[in-house]
Amino acid sequence: DAKTTQPPSMDCAEGRAANLPCNHSTISGNEYVYWYRQIHSQGPQYIIHGLKNNETNEMASLIITEDRKSSTLILPHATLRDTAVYYCIVELSNFGNEKLTFGTGTRLTIIP
Amino acid sequence: EAGVTQFPSHSVIEKGQTVTLRCDPISGHDNLYWYRRVMGKEIKFLLHFVKESKQDESGMPNNRFLAERTGGTYSTLKVQPAELEDSGVYFCASSQGQGFPGELFFGEGSRLTVL
């Protein structure tokens, strides 16, 4: 079963920052937070991951609270192509055995 | 660089028939995974190969499903005989593994419809 809780849906205006929350109150010290998304009927797409520190890449930023019980994925300037289901996943990193457990995710809709 | 490719993109078969899905991972990726989403459900892990060896097949639903990865390159997932509840989208993913935690590259999926 998924170890995370996400809102089922969110809307965001095009060009604004989309902030997607995720609760993972039972996360253990060696578990990572991963974010994936699925655009329409395509395969899931990796976005970003982190352990303790905030992370940023060309797609998004990941903010993890100090107690690690929650995190926020930030898409800084949302576009229509960012409309997708976003999955927050907590898993051990076994450096080769990434058995990801997908939950129901958040359906993000970008409004023109 | 080519991504993960899956074939066929869509297959329609009748209950009791056999279907074989194929996955070609990204070149050089030792890790290969199969996942599936059945109607209305979440994406679920099926199994994981490291090269040609099955590392974890705890998600395989029953013995009607057989996965192989001959030579550690492409993989096939055979469903024999297919049942109605097998309908869904089967995703393949690959990863480099060591040093790159959590970054799985998924294919577009193979949609299976069992009538």
mmCIF file of C-alpha atoms in Angstrom:
data_model
loop_
_atom_site.group_PDB
_atom_site.id
_atom_site.type_symbol
_atom_site.label_atom_id
_atom_site.label_comp_id
_atom_site.label_asym_id
_atom_site.label_seq_id
_atom_site.Cartn_x
_atom_site.Cartn_y
_atom_site.Cartn_z
ATOM 1 C CA ASP A 1 0.000 0.000 0.000
ATOM 2 C CA ALA A 2 1.067 3.547 -0.684
ATOM 3 C CA LYS A 3 2.681 5.342 2.245
ATOM 4 C CA THR A 4 1.605 8.789 1.097
ATOM 5 C CA THR A 5 -1.511 10.931 1.126
ATOM 6 C CA GLN A 6 -2.227 13.431 -1.646
ATOM 7 C CA PRO A 7 -5.249 15.563 -2.529
ATOM 8 C CA PRO A 8 -7.178 13.905 -5.357
ATOM 9 C CA SER A 9 -7.223 16.983 -7.570
ATOM 10 C CA MET A 10 -5.938 20.528 -7.935
ATOM 11 C CA ASP A 11 -6.224 23.359 -10.421
ATOM 12 C CA CYS A 12 -3.564 25.919 -11.254
ATOM 13 C CA ALA A 13 -3.579 28.884 -13.617
ATOM 14 C CA GLU A 14 -1.178 28.726 -16.528
ATOM 15 C CA GLY A 15 2.041 30.595 -15.803
ATOM 16 C CA ARG A 16 1.623 30.387 -12.047
ATOM 17 C CA ALA A 17 3.510 28.109 -9.689
ATOM 18 C CA ALA A 18 1.815 24.796 -8.981
ATOM 19 C CA ASN A 19 2.372 23.547 -5.442
ATOM 20 C CA LEU A 20 1.474 19.907 -4.902
ATOM 21 C CA PRO A 21 1.447 18.697 -1.279
ATOM 22 C CA CYS A 22 2.166 15.220 -0.016
ATOM 23 C CA ASN A 23 1.925 13.765 3.473
ATOM 24 C CA HIS A 24 4.179 10.879 4.475
ATOM 25 C CA SER A 25 4.014 10.898 8.246
ATOM 26 C CA THR A 26 5.340 7.338 8.641
ATOM 27 C CA ILE A 27 8.447 7.846 6.528
ATOM 28 C CA SER A 28 11.559 6.200 7.921
ATOM 29 C CA GLY A 29 15.028 7.658 8.007
ATOM 30 C CA ASN A 30 16.359 5.871 4.945
ATOM 31 C CA GLU A 31 13.349 6.278 2.701
ATOM 32 C CA TYR A 32 13.387 8.687 -0.201
ATOM 33 C CA VAL A 33 10.568 10.835 -1.538
ATOM 34 C CA TYR A 34 10.047 10.410 -5.285
ATOM 35 C CA TRP A 35 7.740 12.289 -7.611
ATOM 36 C CA TYR A 36 6.481 10.915 -10.890
ATOM 37 C CA ARG A 37 3.746 12.098 -13.205
ATOM 38 C CA GLN A 38 1.577 10.486 -15.841
ATOM 39 C CA ILE A 39 0.406 12.648 -18.688
ATOM 40 C CA HIS A 40 -2.843 11.348 -20.144
ATOM 41 C CA SER A 41 -2.238 7.755 -21.217
ATOM 42 C CA GLN A 42 1.544 7.914 -21.438
ATOM 43 C CA GLY A 43 3.901 6.001 -19.186
ATOM 44 C CA PRO A 44 4.879 7.525 -15.838
ATOM 45 C CA GLN A 45 7.671 10.078 -16.000
ATOM 46 C CA TYR A 46 10.259 10.649 -13.302
ATOM 47 C CA ILE A 47 10.357 14.224 -11.998
ATOM 48 C CA ILE A 48 12.565 14.474 -8.948
ATOM 49 C CA HIS A 49 13.513 12.780 -5.696
ATOM 50 C CA GLY A 50 15.036 13.701 -2.344
ATOM 51 C CA LEU A 51 16.001 12.380 1.057
ATOM 52 C CA LYS A 52 16.340 15.294 3.458
ATOM 53 C CA ASN A 53 17.436 18.371 1.598
ATOM 54 C CA ASN A 54 15.421 20.416 -0.815
ATOM 55 C CA GLU A 55 16.142 19.548 -4.411
ATOM 56 C CA THR A 56 15.774 21.389 -7.706
ATOM 57 C CA ASN A 57 16.179 20.304 -11.287
ATOM 58 C CA GLU A 58 15.088 21.592 -14.674
ATOM 59 C CA MET A 59 11.546 20.355 -14.163
ATOM 60 C CA ALA A 60 10.668 21.138 -10.567
ATOM 61 C CA SER A 61 11.650 21.807 -6.981
ATOM 62 C CA LEU A 62 11.069 19.487 -4.056
ATOM 63 C CA ILE A 63 10.664 20.962 -0.598
ATOM 64 C CA ILE A 64 10.845 18.472 2.285
ATOM 65 C CA THR A 65 9.915 19.594 5.793
ATOM 66 C CA GLU A 66 12.523 19.297 8.508
ATOM 67 C CA ASP A 67 10.696 16.414 10.190
ATOM 68 C CA ARG A 68 10.341 14.786 6.726
ATOM 69 C CA LYS A 69 6.653 14.056 7.343
ATOM 70 C CA SER A 70 5.507 16.059 4.358
ATOM 71 C CA SER A 71 6.795 17.536 1.133
ATOM 72 C CA THR A 72 5.750 19.845 -1.667
ATOM 73 C CA LEU A 73 6.473 19.561 -5.356
ATOM 74 C CA ILE A 74 6.706 22.930 -7.038
ATOM 75 C CA LEU A 75 6.328 23.476 -10.769
ATOM 76 C CA PRO A 76 7.533 27.090 -11.000
ATOM 77 C CA HIS A 77 5.724 28.194 -14.168
ATOM 78 C CA ALA A 78 3.002 25.741 -15.012
ATOM 79 C CA THR A 79 2.086 25.195 -18.650
ATOM 80 C CA LEU A 80 -0.831 23.354 -20.203
ATOM 81 C CA ARG A 81 1.494 20.419 -20.847
ATOM 82 C CA ASP A 82 1.896 19.992 -17.100
ATOM 83 C CA THR A 83 -1.685 18.751 -16.829
ATOM 84 C CA ALA A 84 -1.204 15.223 -15.482
ATOM 85 C CA VAL A 85 -1.589 12.941 -12.501
ATOM 86 C CA TYR A 86 1.273 13.495 -10.057
ATOM 87 C CA TYR A 87 2.413 10.697 -7.788
ATOM 88 C CA CYS A 88 4.321 11.159 -4.542
ATOM 89 C CA ILE A 89 6.087 7.911 -3.630
ATOM 90 C CA VAL A 90 8.085 6.981 -0.555
ATOM 91 C CA GLU A 91 10.449 4.052 -0.917
ATOM 92 C CA LEU A 92 13.760 2.729 0.207
ATOM 93 C CA SER A 93 16.472 3.254 -2.315
ATOM 94 C CA ASN A 94 18.095 -0.064 -2.961
ATOM 95 C CA PHE A 95 20.203 1.311 -5.790
ATOM 96 C CA GLY A 96 18.822 -1.088 -8.291
ATOM 97 C CA ASN A 97 15.615 -2.372 -6.771
ATOM 98 C CA GLU A 98 13.280 0.544 -7.133
ATOM 99 C CA LYS A 99 10.006 -1.219 -6.472
ATOM 100 C CA LEU A 100 7.812 1.840 -6.611
ATOM 101 C CA THR A 101 4.396 1.772 -4.960
ATOM 102 C CA PHE A 102 2.047 4.124 -6.781
ATOM 103 C CA GLY A 103 -0.939 5.552 -4.975
ATOM 104 C CA THR A 104 -3.873 7.418 -6.468
ATOM 105 C CA GLY A 105 -1.934 10.651 -6.970
ATOM 106 C CA THR A 106 -3.135 14.216 -7.548
ATOM 107 C CA ARG A 107 -4.784 15.109 -10.810
ATOM 108 C CA LEU A 108 -3.402 18.547 -11.659
ATOM 109 C CA THR A 109 -5.257 20.593 -14.227
ATOM 110 C CA ILE A 110 -3.623 23.702 -15.640
ATOM 111 C CA ILE A 111 -6.211 26.312 -16.526
ATOM 112 C CA PRO A 112 -5.525 28.618 -19.523
ATOM 113 C CA GLU B 1 18.938 7.876 -27.469
ATOM 114 C CA ALA B 2 15.908 5.624 -27.816
ATOM 115 C CA GLY B 3 13.658 5.286 -24.812
ATOM 116 C CA VAL B 4 11.893 2.220 -23.521
ATOM 117 C CA THR B 5 9.817 0.732 -26.303
ATOM 118 C CA GLN B 6 6.882 -1.611 -25.931
ATOM 119 C CA PHE B 7 5.025 -3.723 -28.444
ATOM 120 C CA PRO B 8 2.200 -3.996 -29.225
ATOM 121 C CA SER B 9 0.684 -0.695 -28.197
ATOM 122 C CA HIS B 10 -2.748 -2.299 -28.083
ATOM 123 C CA SER B 11 -3.871 -5.905 -28.194
ATOM 124 C CA VAL B 12 -7.429 -7.213 -28.253
ATOM 125 C CA ILE B 13 -7.888 -10.929 -27.597
ATOM 126 C CA GLU B 14 -10.578 -13.274 -26.449
ATOM 127 C CA LYS B 15 -10.691 -14.948 -23.101
ATOM 128 C CA GLY B 16 -8.576 -18.074 -23.126
ATOM 129 C CA GLN B 17 -6.183 -16.882 -25.794
ATOM 130 C CA THR B 18 -2.509 -16.111 -25.321
ATOM 131 C CA VAL B 19 -0.800 -12.759 -25.640
ATOM 132 C CA THR B 20 2.888 -11.873 -25.498
ATOM 133 C CA LEU B 21 3.992 -8.356 -24.708
ATOM 134 C CA ARG B 22 7.494 -7.202 -25.496
ATOM 135 C CA CYS B 23 9.679 -4.565 -23.903
ATOM 136 C CA ASP B 24 12.971 -3.184 -25.149
ATOM 137 C CA PRO B 25 14.724 -1.269 -22.368
ATOM 138 C CA ILE B 26 17.130 1.601 -22.813
ATOM 139 C CA SER B 27 20.461 0.276 -24.016
ATOM 140 C CA GLY B 28 22.792 -0.439 -21.126
ATOM 141 C CA HIS B 29 20.094 -0.590 -18.474
ATOM 142 C CA ASP B 30 20.501 -3.765 -16.464
ATOM 143 C CA ASN B 31 17.266 -3.270 -14.528
ATOM 144 C CA LEU B 32 13.940 -3.981 -16.161
ATOM 145 C CA TYR B 33 10.548 -3.788 -14.489
ATOM 146 C CA TRP B 34 6.998 -4.659 -15.401
ATOM 147 C CA TYR B 35 4.049 -2.782 -13.924
ATOM 148 C CA ARG B 36 0.389 -2.781 -14.807
ATOM 149 C CA ARG B 37 -2.735 -0.770 -14.247
ATOM 150 C CA VAL B 38 -6.014 -2.583 -14.441
ATOM 151 C CA MET B 39 -9.213 -0.604 -14.917
ATOM 152 C CA GLY B 40 -9.852 1.842 -12.110
ATOM 153 C CA LYS B 41 -6.935 0.651 -10.039
ATOM 154 C CA GLU B 42 -3.510 1.977 -9.198
ATOM 155 C CA ILE B 43 -0.318 1.170 -11.052
ATOM 156 C CA LYS B 44 1.055 -2.025 -9.527
ATOM 157 C CA PHE B 45 4.513 -3.579 -9.596
ATOM 158 C CA LEU B 46 4.716 -7.015 -11.226
ATOM 159 C CA LEU B 47 8.372 -7.988 -11.329
ATOM 160 C CA HIS B 48 11.963 -6.856 -11.632
ATOM 161 C CA PHE B 49 14.845 -8.255 -13.649
ATOM 162 C CA VAL B 50 18.496 -7.576 -13.100
ATOM 163 C CA LYS B 51 20.035 -8.526 -16.404
ATOM 164 C CA GLU B 52 18.510 -11.936 -17.161
ATOM 165 C CA SER B 53 17.726 -12.853 -13.562
ATOM 166 C CA LYS B 54 14.422 -12.328 -11.802
ATOM 167 C CA GLN B 55 15.218 -10.204 -8.777
ATOM 168 C CA ASP B 56 11.690 -9.862 -7.464
ATOM 169 C CA GLU B 57 8.528 -11.350 -8.887
ATOM 170 C CA SER B 58 6.350 -10.812 -5.847
ATOM 171 C CA GLY B 59 3.813 -8.795 -7.809
ATOM 172 C CA MET B 60 2.992 -11.428 -10.412
ATOM 173 C CA PRO B 61 -0.717 -12.163 -9.931
ATOM 174 C CA ASN B 62 -0.703 -15.884 -10.733
ATOM 175 C CA ASN B 63 0.971 -18.577 -12.812
ATOM 176 C CA ARG B 64 -0.819 -17.523 -15.969
ATOM 177 C CA PHE B 65 1.798 -14.799 -16.242
ATOM 178 C CA LEU B 66 5.298 -15.648 -17.411
ATOM 179 C CA ALA B 67 8.077 -13.105 -17.843
ATOM 180 C CA GLU B 68 11.393 -13.739 -19.490
ATOM 181 C CA ARG B 69 14.456 -11.734 -20.311
ATOM 182 C CA THR B 70 16.706 -13.831 -22.453
ATOM 183 C CA GLY B 71 20.268 -12.589 -22.667
ATOM 184 C CA GLY B 72 19.503 -9.672 -20.417
ATOM 185 C CA THR B 73 18.248 -7.496 -23.235
ATOM 186 C CA TYR B 74 14.577 -7.324 -24.180
ATOM 187 C CA SER B 75 11.852 -8.883 -22.076
ATOM 188 C CA THR B 76 8.565 -10.597 -22.826
ATOM 189 C CA LEU B 77 5.494 -10.973 -20.659
ATOM 190 C CA LYS B 78 3.185 -13.781 -21.677
ATOM 191 C CA VAL B 79 -0.351 -14.178 -20.417
ATOM 192 C CA GLN B 80 -1.715 -17.671 -20.997
ATOM 193 C CA PRO B 81 -4.634 -18.177 -20.901
ATOM 194 C CA ALA B 82 -5.893 -14.618 -20.675
ATOM 195 C CA GLU B 83 -8.848 -13.787 -18.431
ATOM 196 C CA LEU B 84 -11.171 -10.793 -18.444
ATOM 197 C CA GLU B 85 -9.538 -9.340 -15.318
ATOM 198 C CA ASP B 86 -6.169 -9.187 -17.096
ATOM 199 C CA SER B 87 -7.374 -6.225 -19.163
ATOM 200 C CA GLY B 88 -5.375 -3.107 -18.478
ATOM 201 C CA VAL B 89 -2.208 -1.274 -19.424
ATOM 202 C CA TYR B 90 1.115 -3.026 -18.951
ATOM 203 C CA PHE B 91 4.085 -0.744 -18.463
ATOM 204 C CA CYS B 92 7.718 -1.635 -18.769
ATOM 205 C CA ALA B 93 10.460 0.440 -17.193
ATOM 206 C CA SER B 94 14.227 0.297 -17.062
ATOM 207 C CA SER B 95 16.909 1.897 -14.955
ATOM 208 C CA GLN B 96 20.634 2.080 -14.665
ATOM 209 C CA GLY B 97 20.334 1.138 -11.017
ATOM 210 C CA GLN B 98 23.498 1.740 -9.107
ATOM 211 C CA GLY B 99 24.078 5.396 -8.411
ATOM 212 C CA PHE B 100 20.749 6.516 -9.792
ATOM 213 C CA PRO B 101 18.123 5.740 -7.184
ATOM 214 C CA GLY B 102 14.509 5.916 -8.127
ATOM 215 C CA GLU B 103 14.830 7.148 -11.692
ATOM 216 C CA LEU B 104 12.898 4.654 -13.729
ATOM 217 C CA PHE B 105 12.257 5.266 -17.404
ATOM 218 C CA PHE B 106 8.853 4.005 -18.473
ATOM 219 C CA GLY B 107 7.589 2.974 -21.853
ATOM 220 C CA GLU B 108 4.278 4.103 -23.307
ATOM 221 C CA GLY B 109 2.604 0.900 -22.227
ATOM 222 C CA SER B 110 0.807 -1.965 -23.922
ATOM 223 C CA ARG B 111 -2.962 -1.837 -23.579
ATOM 224 C CA LEU B 112 -4.490 -5.304 -23.293
ATOM 225 C CA THR B 113 -8.188 -5.845 -23.815
ATOM 226 C CA VAL B 114 -9.577 -9.302 -23.090
ATOM 227 C CA LEU B 115 -13.098 -9.915 -24.432
#
